[in-house]
């Protein structure tokens, strides 16, 4: 039988969790009591394939865990009815919303009138206190039928409720990985059988080599590996079932899953008003739990969390704060989140508010913070560190106050240690930093690190950890130093003449000379800035923009920002760049009006920048947004400023956030900060090598990588063109193993090509790379074969190169014409029956695409009549071709009209048309403003399928009334009804 995904991975998972060996049908004895998984075959579970709950187990749990239902077991059916209702609405409300609704039942937040005198009492589906009270079942090949039948490999159920779905893939094919299983869950199962995922805590995928997990609707690049706490070998790449099994058993243990369910599941809203589910990465889970455990133990009153930039400290604080507040033995604690910069305050408060965390207060003044503490407020308080300035001693002496200090390295540790400890003498104090704590920051350990913690920190997540786990991206450093020749003799001569002509004293001249000799004067030389911006324009156009990414330019000072902006406008539209700087009281009114950016304007600019389709491509800064700025679309930083230590590291890590098709963050260095970056990381030289790779190193690796890729085709003459050459190449890699090996080597070459392009070294290899690309394209599996995601990971640069070669005809199209006027004319003038047959096939395909459209139905019927005539010999072949061409021309015209109609009938266009049509003397002239207001409000409150729900219709009608009746005073019922009808049709 050999090895396959069923006997090698799927059965291994079941054996690992339950002790049952399905390969030999031997069950290892397990403990009779305890929170452990028990294997039951899918066929033995009492359920229909259209149901996802095992209702008899759900009912038993309800009776077992709820005294009121135990007294009247019939009440369990009422609860099950409510649960079924949520499952049925998934297609109307969306999977995340349905999951959120079911989550409230799972964690015991829902109540029913089952008490005495119909008193509402909480309903428990799961026992979180005594885990042995729950029924844990692992099963496989779990058939679920909705529109079609799907069979997930592994399903875990607690009390009859499916809370985990897993997919196992073969361990013996190098081109198959966990990503294939995750893709199947995310793209196939969640869309075809969404009801199975309504109660879902998490899903996982493994090929027996590594294990990744993710939340519902989470794209693959946000799936994460699970690690074992205090694992000495965690840095090494895990390979083999044994190591994956340990991670699997840890992640899927009942205690872990129920902890994630109750304390580490968040529902958040993004900028586009989409609902998201967030579950923790391992480092967030471990860090938050270490904080909670330390507070519960109560002996050590502080701790340092050191997690690398970009690895998710904001959510770590959210998870920690949420669990601290929910831990009953802490007796309703106060959790204070402190930041030290306004931009970080906005980021942190935005994270908390978007995640709908209960009982959160944001303080706007020192007095307000002090008032909250003096009143013994039991909530989560967000504040800034400077608000503790001059705080009174013993402001609150409770010992269940927990303070989490974000970016602790930048805090004035002496003041913090003195003033905060005096104000909150018994509080727990935890510092979180993403920046290495080096010799310059000794006091960080003193303020936050505990002597009991090895190395001074209670949790550390390093550069290597974050890159290994795909939590952040590597940084590529590209030095592009600019030669500045200083003609000292001419400067001295010119300065002497200037001194004489302006009658300066020696003292005044020395002061002026000293000031003008500062580095900034050289950096801001117009000639130098002009050359750098020209280089930026070329680099961005060739290496950044084609991939869909954006850039930040960091300049020496505020005035340099304006210099760079004015130069950049020569190469790009003015809308392509924005300057974000602060202004001061000493600035002129004209400067403030032109360049000043307030908080709301800054937020709007950032929102536009984060939109991948917006015209804004560059943000130009000198100090702002170098910390606390999260823009995943930012890939390249053009750096022309002296930054050191943690400031430098924080700045360059703006580029390391995850984003689709983004493989690394890039720093283009015009100043020469690479040595300083190394110094900032000097505590761990190996880390420097891992996190920052100088592009010259990649340049050295490229020739060998090309040789490896070409070695698969020894003896193949690459100068032979046409099918003979392609056939020879394919024969050289005809086995699956050979194809996999070639795919692996070509993938590596393509990544290097992406990083180096358009470096001159690539010119030498362009023809070989083009040849490899075409061979790769010719043997790539078809798109519907999702079992080989390895083949679909090429970057935009490589794909562009392949497509360019196809378009110029080096890969010939054989089966299909492009349907346009020129092609039709050619067939009309040269009526070849073969071409006519192809044209006929194209028309049939087009008519199918527009099925249901009366216009195309009529054209389709005419084609059928024409074909009947030809078959009966009523028209000649030439007449048939000419009539066919006439029909094709009408089809093109109909498609153009349809496209124009679709563009014209956008929601906003339709509303505009309505208001212009119904405009009266009483209707305001500002139609555009009315339409924009309606559009914005409706998009905010509407959701997929809102027209089919009474709640959805009510919310949309309410929003429309607010705008028409309250804001614009248009109380015209007929107009309201027409506008609502348009919204119902077009939104």
PDB file of C-alpha atoms in Angstrom, residues 666-929:
ATOM      1  CA  UNK A 666      13.173  46.574   1.328  1.00  0.00           C
ATOM      2  CA  UNK A 667      15.314  49.445   2.642  1.00  0.00           C
ATOM      3  CA  UNK A 668      16.987  51.527  -0.072  1.00  0.00           C
ATOM      4  CA  UNK A 669      19.732  53.301   1.862  1.00  0.00           C
ATOM      5  CA  UNK A 670      20.997  56.649   0.521  1.00  0.00           C
ATOM      6  CA  UNK A 671      22.566  57.696   3.825  1.00  0.00           C
ATOM      7  CA  UNK A 672      24.660  54.703   4.855  1.00  0.00           C
ATOM      8  CA  UNK A 673      22.859  53.371   7.925  1.00  0.00           C
ATOM      9  CA  UNK A 674      23.595  49.677   7.363  1.00  0.00           C
ATOM     10  CA  UNK A 675      26.493  49.714   9.822  1.00  0.00           C
ATOM     11  CA  UNK A 676      24.235  51.386  12.393  1.00  0.00           C
ATOM     12  CA  UNK A 677      21.576  48.711  11.784  1.00  0.00           C
ATOM     13  CA  UNK A 678      24.184  46.077  12.543  1.00  0.00           C
ATOM     14  CA  UNK A 679      25.187  47.937  15.733  1.00  0.00           C
ATOM     15  CA  UNK A 680      21.554  48.163  16.827  1.00  0.00           C
ATOM     16  CA  UNK A 681      21.488  44.379  16.625  1.00  0.00           C
ATOM     17  CA  UNK A 682      25.018  43.709  17.825  1.00  0.00           C
ATOM     18  CA  UNK A 683      23.830  41.693  20.824  1.00  0.00           C
ATOM     19  CA  UNK A 684      23.128  38.880  18.366  1.00  0.00           C
ATOM     20  CA  UNK A 685      25.217  38.913  15.203  1.00  0.00           C
ATOM     21  CA  UNK A 686      23.541  35.789  13.832  1.00  0.00           C
ATOM     22  CA  UNK A 687      20.247  37.663  13.906  1.00  0.00           C
ATOM     23  CA  UNK A 688      21.692  40.357  11.681  1.00  0.00           C
ATOM     24  CA  UNK A 689      22.590  37.754   9.069  1.00  0.00           C
ATOM     25  CA  UNK A 690      19.110  36.242   9.211  1.00  0.00           C
ATOM     26  CA  UNK A 691      16.969  39.360   9.193  1.00  0.00           C
ATOM     27  CA  UNK A 692      18.873  41.746   6.948  1.00  0.00           C
ATOM     28  CA  UNK A 693      20.365  40.403   3.752  1.00  0.00           C
ATOM     29  CA  UNK A 694      22.468  42.784   1.720  1.00  0.00           C
ATOM     30  CA  UNK A 695      21.495  42.471  -1.911  1.00  0.00           C
ATOM     31  CA  UNK A 696      25.129  41.961  -2.897  1.00  0.00           C
ATOM     32  CA  UNK A 697      24.893  38.555  -1.141  1.00  0.00           C
ATOM     33  CA  UNK A 698      21.889  37.630  -3.288  1.00  0.00           C
ATOM     34  CA  UNK A 699      23.808  38.758  -6.358  1.00  0.00           C
ATOM     35  CA  UNK A 700      26.526  36.260  -5.479  1.00  0.00           C
ATOM     36  CA  UNK A 701      24.001  33.433  -5.046  1.00  0.00           C
ATOM     37  CA  UNK A 702      22.210  33.957  -8.365  1.00  0.00           C
ATOM     38  CA  UNK A 703      24.730  32.328 -10.813  1.00  0.00           C
ATOM     39  CA  UNK A 704      24.816  29.101  -8.778  1.00  0.00           C
ATOM     40  CA  UNK A 705      21.013  29.054  -8.527  1.00  0.00           C
ATOM     41  CA  UNK A 706      20.768  29.378 -12.319  1.00  0.00           C
ATOM     42  CA  UNK A 707      23.255  26.537 -12.795  1.00  0.00           C
ATOM     43  CA  UNK A 708      21.154  24.316 -10.488  1.00  0.00           C
ATOM     44  CA  UNK A 709      17.956  25.085 -12.412  1.00  0.00           C
ATOM     45  CA  UNK A 710      19.599  24.464 -15.793  1.00  0.00           C
ATOM     46  CA  UNK A 711      21.228  21.229 -14.582  1.00  0.00           C
ATOM     47  CA  UNK A 712      17.867  19.474 -14.999  1.00  0.00           C
ATOM     48  CA  UNK A 713      18.286  19.843 -18.782  1.00  0.00           C
ATOM     49  CA  UNK A 714      21.794  18.554 -19.432  1.00  0.00           C
ATOM     50  CA  UNK A 715      22.205  17.576 -23.075  1.00  0.00           C
ATOM     51  CA  UNK A 716      19.140  19.601 -24.152  1.00  0.00           C
ATOM     52  CA  UNK A 717      19.879  22.055 -26.971  1.00  0.00           C
ATOM     53  CA  UNK A 718      18.245  25.293 -25.779  1.00  0.00           C
ATOM     54  CA  UNK A 719      18.649  26.944 -29.177  1.00  0.00           C
ATOM     55  CA  UNK A 720      16.056  24.644 -30.800  1.00  0.00           C
ATOM     56  CA  UNK A 721      12.702  26.465 -31.058  1.00  0.00           C
ATOM     57  CA  UNK A 722       9.178  25.209 -31.614  1.00  0.00           C
ATOM     58  CA  UNK A 723       7.657  21.985 -30.383  1.00  0.00           C
ATOM     59  CA  UNK A 724      10.887  20.012 -31.022  1.00  0.00           C
ATOM     60  CA  UNK A 725      12.784  22.100 -28.463  1.00  0.00           C
ATOM     61  CA  UNK A 726       9.911  22.113 -25.967  1.00  0.00           C
ATOM     62  CA  UNK A 727       9.414  18.353 -26.271  1.00  0.00           C
ATOM     63  CA  UNK A 728      13.139  17.741 -25.615  1.00  0.00           C
ATOM     64  CA  UNK A 729      12.980  19.913 -22.499  1.00  0.00           C
ATOM     65  CA  UNK A 730       9.844  18.173 -21.189  1.00  0.00           C
ATOM     66  CA  UNK A 731      11.367  14.731 -21.805  1.00  0.00           C
ATOM     67  CA  UNK A 732      14.304  15.697 -19.564  1.00  0.00           C
ATOM     68  CA  UNK A 733      11.892  16.115 -16.601  1.00  0.00           C
ATOM     69  CA  UNK A 734       9.176  13.645 -17.512  1.00  0.00           C
ATOM     70  CA  UNK A 735       8.751  11.989 -14.080  1.00  0.00           C
ATOM     71  CA  UNK A 736       6.827  13.648 -11.240  1.00  0.00           C
ATOM     72  CA  UNK A 737       9.955  13.569  -9.081  1.00  0.00           C
ATOM     73  CA  UNK A 738      11.989  15.340 -11.777  1.00  0.00           C
ATOM     74  CA  UNK A 739       9.264  17.953 -12.238  1.00  0.00           C
ATOM     75  CA  UNK A 740       9.104  18.561  -8.475  1.00  0.00           C
ATOM     76  CA  UNK A 741      12.888  18.950  -8.256  1.00  0.00           C
ATOM     77  CA  UNK A 742      12.882  21.388 -11.185  1.00  0.00           C
ATOM     78  CA  UNK A 743       9.955  23.321  -9.663  1.00  0.00           C
ATOM     79  CA  UNK A 744      11.829  23.724  -6.386  1.00  0.00           C
ATOM     80  CA  UNK A 745      14.987  25.035  -8.087  1.00  0.00           C
ATOM     81  CA  UNK A 746      13.068  27.302 -10.456  1.00  0.00           C
ATOM     82  CA  UNK A 747      11.054  28.734  -7.540  1.00  0.00           C
ATOM     83  CA  UNK A 748      14.309  29.701  -5.814  1.00  0.00           C
ATOM     84  CA  UNK A 749      15.704  31.283  -8.990  1.00  0.00           C
ATOM     85  CA  UNK A 750      12.480  33.240  -9.525  1.00  0.00           C
ATOM     86  CA  UNK A 751      12.589  34.598  -5.958  1.00  0.00           C
ATOM     87  CA  UNK A 752      16.161  35.798  -6.492  1.00  0.00           C
ATOM     88  CA  UNK A 753      15.140  37.306  -9.823  1.00  0.00           C
ATOM     89  CA  UNK A 754      12.300  39.167  -8.074  1.00  0.00           C
ATOM     90  CA  UNK A 755      14.656  40.578  -5.451  1.00  0.00           C
ATOM     91  CA  UNK A 756      17.423  41.626  -7.864  1.00  0.00           C
ATOM     92  CA  UNK A 757      15.385  42.928 -10.810  1.00  0.00           C
ATOM     93  CA  UNK A 758      16.420  45.162 -12.623  1.00  0.00           C
ATOM     94  CA  UNK A 759      20.040  44.599 -11.546  1.00  0.00           C
ATOM     95  CA  UNK A 760      22.473  44.481 -14.509  1.00  0.00           C
ATOM     96  CA  UNK A 761      23.607  40.946 -13.557  1.00  0.00           C
ATOM     97  CA  UNK A 762      20.256  39.640 -14.810  1.00  0.00           C
ATOM     98  CA  UNK A 763      21.004  40.779 -18.372  1.00  0.00           C
ATOM     99  CA  UNK A 764      23.593  37.985 -18.668  1.00  0.00           C
ATOM    100  CA  UNK A 765      21.002  35.352 -17.766  1.00  0.00           C
ATOM    101  CA  UNK A 766      17.910  36.838 -19.427  1.00  0.00           C
ATOM    102  CA  UNK A 767      17.695  34.352 -22.325  1.00  0.00           C
ATOM    103  CA  UNK A 768      18.281  31.326 -20.055  1.00  0.00           C
ATOM    104  CA  UNK A 769      15.721  32.572 -17.554  1.00  0.00           C
ATOM    105  CA  UNK A 770      13.198  33.205 -20.325  1.00  0.00           C
ATOM    106  CA  UNK A 771      13.737  29.644 -21.585  1.00  0.00           C
ATOM    107  CA  UNK A 772      13.299  28.177 -18.072  1.00  0.00           C
ATOM    108  CA  UNK A 773      10.148  30.275 -17.581  1.00  0.00           C
ATOM    109  CA  UNK A 774       8.594  28.936 -20.766  1.00  0.00           C
ATOM    110  CA  UNK A 775       9.438  25.328 -19.923  1.00  0.00           C
ATOM    111  CA  UNK A 776       8.008  25.858 -16.436  1.00  0.00           C
ATOM    112  CA  UNK A 777       4.815  27.319 -17.891  1.00  0.00           C
ATOM    113  CA  UNK A 778       4.456  24.394 -20.294  1.00  0.00           C
ATOM    114  CA  UNK A 779       4.578  21.711 -17.575  1.00  0.00           C
ATOM    115  CA  UNK A 780       2.669  23.602 -14.897  1.00  0.00           C
ATOM    116  CA  UNK A 781      -0.463  21.688 -13.796  1.00  0.00           C
ATOM    117  CA  UNK A 782      -3.821  23.187 -14.857  1.00  0.00           C
ATOM    118  CA  UNK A 783      -5.308  25.829 -12.567  1.00  0.00           C
ATOM    119  CA  UNK A 784      -8.094  23.544 -11.354  1.00  0.00           C
ATOM    120  CA  UNK A 785      -5.506  21.143  -9.907  1.00  0.00           C
ATOM    121  CA  UNK A 786      -5.133  22.738  -6.504  1.00  0.00           C
ATOM    122  CA  UNK A 787      -2.849  19.985  -5.278  1.00  0.00           C
ATOM    123  CA  UNK A 788       0.283  21.771  -6.427  1.00  0.00           C
ATOM    124  CA  UNK A 789       0.308  25.259  -4.942  1.00  0.00           C
ATOM    125  CA  UNK A 790       4.086  25.207  -5.197  1.00  0.00           C
ATOM    126  CA  UNK A 791       3.651  26.105  -8.850  1.00  0.00           C
ATOM    127  CA  UNK A 792       1.620  29.227  -8.171  1.00  0.00           C
ATOM    128  CA  UNK A 793       4.012  31.173  -5.951  1.00  0.00           C
ATOM    129  CA  UNK A 794       5.912  33.171  -8.563  1.00  0.00           C
ATOM    130  CA  UNK A 795       6.160  36.933  -8.141  1.00  0.00           C
ATOM    131  CA  UNK A 796       4.715  39.614 -10.393  1.00  0.00           C
ATOM    132  CA  UNK A 797       8.030  40.249 -12.141  1.00  0.00           C
ATOM    133  CA  UNK A 798       8.400  36.643 -13.299  1.00  0.00           C
ATOM    134  CA  UNK A 799       4.748  36.324 -14.287  1.00  0.00           C
ATOM    135  CA  UNK A 800       5.052  39.540 -16.263  1.00  0.00           C
ATOM    136  CA  UNK A 801       8.083  38.168 -18.097  1.00  0.00           C
ATOM    137  CA  UNK A 802       6.275  34.938 -18.958  1.00  0.00           C
ATOM    138  CA  UNK A 803       3.197  36.788 -20.192  1.00  0.00           C
ATOM    139  CA  UNK A 804       5.283  39.149 -22.309  1.00  0.00           C
ATOM    140  CA  UNK A 805       6.816  36.192 -24.118  1.00  0.00           C
ATOM    141  CA  UNK A 806       3.451  34.600 -24.711  1.00  0.00           C
ATOM    142  CA  UNK A 807       2.048  37.801 -26.197  1.00  0.00           C
ATOM    143  CA  UNK A 808       4.899  38.221 -28.663  1.00  0.00           C
ATOM    144  CA  UNK A 809       4.122  34.830 -30.039  1.00  0.00           C
ATOM    145  CA  UNK A 810       6.863  32.608 -28.696  1.00  0.00           C
ATOM    146  CA  UNK A 811       4.188  30.417 -27.117  1.00  0.00           C
ATOM    147  CA  UNK A 812       1.563  30.032 -29.852  1.00  0.00           C
ATOM    148  CA  UNK A 813      -2.151  30.085 -29.244  1.00  0.00           C
ATOM    149  CA  UNK A 814      -3.725  27.115 -30.988  1.00  0.00           C
ATOM    150  CA  UNK A 815      -7.338  26.823 -29.947  1.00  0.00           C
ATOM    151  CA  UNK A 816      -8.951  30.209 -29.703  1.00  0.00           C
ATOM    152  CA  UNK A 817      -9.317  33.509 -31.506  1.00  0.00           C
ATOM    153  CA  UNK A 818      -9.625  36.876 -29.902  1.00  0.00           C
ATOM    154  CA  UNK A 819     -13.065  38.052 -31.012  1.00  0.00           C
ATOM    155  CA  UNK A 820     -12.659  41.562 -32.387  1.00  0.00           C
ATOM    156  CA  UNK A 821     -13.552  43.492 -35.547  1.00  0.00           C
ATOM    157  CA  UNK A 822     -10.237  42.775 -37.294  1.00  0.00           C
ATOM    158  CA  UNK A 823     -10.540  39.016 -36.825  1.00  0.00           C
ATOM    159  CA  UNK A 824     -14.130  39.019 -38.094  1.00  0.00           C
ATOM    160  CA  UNK A 825     -13.142  41.095 -41.107  1.00  0.00           C
ATOM    161  CA  UNK A 826     -10.309  38.655 -41.889  1.00  0.00           C
ATOM    162  CA  UNK A 827     -12.688  35.664 -41.759  1.00  0.00           C
ATOM    163  CA  UNK A 828     -15.283  37.571 -43.837  1.00  0.00           C
ATOM    164  CA  UNK A 829     -12.745  38.295 -46.592  1.00  0.00           C
ATOM    165  CA  UNK A 830     -11.141  34.815 -46.425  1.00  0.00           C
ATOM    166  CA  UNK A 831     -14.016  32.421 -45.611  1.00  0.00           C
ATOM    167  CA  UNK A 832     -11.985  29.391 -44.494  1.00  0.00           C
ATOM    168  CA  UNK A 833     -14.394  26.748 -43.022  1.00  0.00           C
ATOM    169  CA  UNK A 834     -11.864  25.920 -40.250  1.00  0.00           C
ATOM    170  CA  UNK A 835     -11.827  29.527 -39.033  1.00  0.00           C
ATOM    171  CA  UNK A 836     -15.613  29.726 -39.325  1.00  0.00           C
ATOM    172  CA  UNK A 837     -15.912  26.658 -37.060  1.00  0.00           C
ATOM    173  CA  UNK A 838     -13.744  28.326 -34.412  1.00  0.00           C
ATOM    174  CA  UNK A 839     -15.760  31.516 -34.657  1.00  0.00           C
ATOM    175  CA  UNK A 840     -18.956  29.491 -34.225  1.00  0.00           C
ATOM    176  CA  UNK A 841     -17.568  27.900 -31.030  1.00  0.00           C
ATOM    177  CA  UNK A 842     -16.614  31.305 -29.630  1.00  0.00           C
ATOM    178  CA  UNK A 843     -20.121  32.674 -30.237  1.00  0.00           C
ATOM    179  CA  UNK A 844     -21.723  29.688 -28.484  1.00  0.00           C
ATOM    180  CA  UNK A 845     -19.391  30.251 -25.507  1.00  0.00           C
ATOM    181  CA  UNK A 846     -20.268  33.976 -25.392  1.00  0.00           C
ATOM    182  CA  UNK A 847     -24.004  33.286 -25.527  1.00  0.00           C
ATOM    183  CA  UNK A 848     -23.699  30.833 -22.612  1.00  0.00           C
ATOM    184  CA  UNK A 849     -21.864  33.519 -20.606  1.00  0.00           C
ATOM    185  CA  UNK A 850     -24.799  35.905 -21.092  1.00  0.00           C
ATOM    186  CA  UNK A 851     -27.523  33.295 -20.579  1.00  0.00           C
ATOM    187  CA  UNK A 852     -30.735  34.927 -19.413  1.00  0.00           C
ATOM    188  CA  UNK A 853     -30.122  38.194 -21.257  1.00  0.00           C
ATOM    189  CA  UNK A 854     -32.923  38.568 -23.899  1.00  0.00           C
ATOM    190  CA  UNK A 855     -30.600  40.287 -26.399  1.00  0.00           C
ATOM    191  CA  UNK A 856     -28.098  37.423 -26.387  1.00  0.00           C
ATOM    192  CA  UNK A 857     -30.877  34.832 -26.322  1.00  0.00           C
ATOM    193  CA  UNK A 858     -32.166  36.311 -29.586  1.00  0.00           C
ATOM    194  CA  UNK A 859     -28.667  36.220 -31.110  1.00  0.00           C
ATOM    195  CA  UNK A 860     -28.255  32.608 -29.953  1.00  0.00           C
ATOM    196  CA  UNK A 861     -31.547  31.629 -31.610  1.00  0.00           C
ATOM    197  CA  UNK A 862     -30.412  33.272 -34.847  1.00  0.00           C
ATOM    198  CA  UNK A 863     -27.187  31.260 -34.721  1.00  0.00           C
ATOM    199  CA  UNK A 864     -29.165  28.031 -34.297  1.00  0.00           C
ATOM    200  CA  UNK A 865     -31.382  28.939 -37.276  1.00  0.00           C
ATOM    201  CA  UNK A 866     -28.287  29.729 -39.354  1.00  0.00           C
ATOM    202  CA  UNK A 867     -26.710  26.383 -38.473  1.00  0.00           C
ATOM    203  CA  UNK A 868     -29.959  24.569 -39.378  1.00  0.00           C
ATOM    204  CA  UNK A 869     -29.982  26.281 -42.783  1.00  0.00           C
ATOM    205  CA  UNK A 870     -26.369  25.246 -43.434  1.00  0.00           C
ATOM    206  CA  UNK A 871     -27.042  21.642 -42.415  1.00  0.00           C
ATOM    207  CA  UNK A 872     -30.068  21.461 -44.724  1.00  0.00           C
ATOM    208  CA  UNK A 873     -28.006  22.880 -47.625  1.00  0.00           C
ATOM    209  CA  UNK A 874     -30.231  25.962 -47.939  1.00  0.00           C
ATOM    210  CA  UNK A 875     -27.230  28.333 -48.033  1.00  0.00           C
ATOM    211  CA  UNK A 876     -23.702  28.032 -49.414  1.00  0.00           C
ATOM    212  CA  UNK A 877     -20.669  27.765 -47.140  1.00  0.00           C
ATOM    213  CA  UNK A 878     -19.541  31.278 -48.152  1.00  0.00           C
ATOM    214  CA  UNK A 879     -22.991  32.701 -47.318  1.00  0.00           C
ATOM    215  CA  UNK A 880     -22.861  30.839 -43.982  1.00  0.00           C
ATOM    216  CA  UNK A 881     -19.474  32.426 -43.118  1.00  0.00           C
ATOM    217  CA  UNK A 882     -20.667  35.909 -44.081  1.00  0.00           C
ATOM    218  CA  UNK A 883     -23.887  35.583 -42.056  1.00  0.00           C
ATOM    219  CA  UNK A 884     -21.819  34.224 -39.159  1.00  0.00           C
ATOM    220  CA  UNK A 885     -19.508  37.279 -39.313  1.00  0.00           C
ATOM    221  CA  UNK A 886     -22.527  39.580 -39.338  1.00  0.00           C
ATOM    222  CA  UNK A 887     -23.810  37.818 -36.214  1.00  0.00           C
ATOM    223  CA  UNK A 888     -20.373  38.124 -34.570  1.00  0.00           C
ATOM    224  CA  UNK A 889     -20.311  41.889 -35.207  1.00  0.00           C
ATOM    225  CA  UNK A 890     -23.738  42.259 -33.599  1.00  0.00           C
ATOM    226  CA  UNK A 891     -22.502  40.188 -30.634  1.00  0.00           C
ATOM    227  CA  UNK A 892     -19.528  42.530 -30.115  1.00  0.00           C
ATOM    228  CA  UNK A 893     -21.839  45.549 -30.300  1.00  0.00           C
ATOM    229  CA  UNK A 894     -24.261  43.959 -27.800  1.00  0.00           C
ATOM    230  CA  UNK A 895     -21.381  43.260 -25.376  1.00  0.00           C
ATOM    231  CA  UNK A 896     -20.175  46.876 -25.649  1.00  0.00           C
ATOM    232  CA  UNK A 897     -23.688  48.151 -24.932  1.00  0.00           C
ATOM    233  CA  UNK A 898     -24.008  45.783 -21.966  1.00  0.00           C
ATOM    234  CA  UNK A 899     -20.667  46.935 -20.556  1.00  0.00           C
ATOM    235  CA  UNK A 900     -21.657  50.598 -20.954  1.00  0.00           C
ATOM    236  CA  UNK A 901     -24.995  49.881 -19.257  1.00  0.00           C
ATOM    237  CA  UNK A 902     -23.280  48.128 -16.331  1.00  0.00           C
ATOM    238  CA  UNK A 903     -20.831  51.011 -15.900  1.00  0.00           C
ATOM    239  CA  UNK A 904     -23.636  53.541 -16.157  1.00  0.00           C
ATOM    240  CA  UNK A 905     -25.810  51.699 -13.668  1.00  0.00           C
ATOM    241  CA  UNK A 906     -23.450  51.766 -10.711  1.00  0.00           C
ATOM    242  CA  UNK A 907     -25.316  52.328  -7.444  1.00  0.00           C
ATOM    243  CA  UNK A 908     -24.228  55.976  -7.226  1.00  0.00           C
ATOM    244  CA  UNK A 909     -24.959  56.632 -10.890  1.00  0.00           C
ATOM    245  CA  UNK A 910     -28.452  55.162 -10.520  1.00  0.00           C
ATOM    246  CA  UNK A 911     -29.198  57.306  -7.450  1.00  0.00           C
ATOM    247  CA  UNK A 912     -27.849  60.435  -9.181  1.00  0.00           C
ATOM    248  CA  UNK A 913     -30.107  59.752 -12.148  1.00  0.00           C
ATOM    249  CA  UNK A 914     -33.082  59.369  -9.804  1.00  0.00           C
ATOM    250  CA  UNK A 915     -32.494  62.626  -7.905  1.00  0.00           C
ATOM    251  CA  UNK A 916     -31.888  64.618 -11.086  1.00  0.00           C
ATOM    252  CA  UNK A 917     -35.100  63.201 -12.564  1.00  0.00           C
ATOM    253  CA  UNK A 918     -37.182  64.014  -9.460  1.00  0.00           C
ATOM    254  CA  UNK A 919     -35.531  67.354  -8.680  1.00  0.00           C
ATOM    255  CA  UNK A 920     -38.100  70.020  -7.698  1.00  0.00           C
ATOM    256  CA  UNK A 921     -37.871  73.481  -6.185  1.00  0.00           C
ATOM    257  CA  UNK A 922     -37.955  71.853  -2.773  1.00  0.00           C
ATOM    258  CA  UNK A 923     -35.109  69.468  -3.578  1.00  0.00           C
ATOM    259  CA  UNK A 924     -31.653  70.876  -2.757  1.00  0.00           C
ATOM    260  CA  UNK A 925     -29.334  71.452  -5.702  1.00  0.00           C
ATOM    261  CA  UNK A 926     -26.536  69.466  -4.026  1.00  0.00           C
ATOM    262  CA  UNK A 927     -27.481  66.146  -5.613  1.00  0.00           C
ATOM    263  CA  UNK A 928     -23.894  64.883  -5.536  1.00  0.00           C
ATOM    264  CA  UNK A 929     -23.641  65.438  -1.753  1.00  0.00           C
TER     265      UNK A 929
END
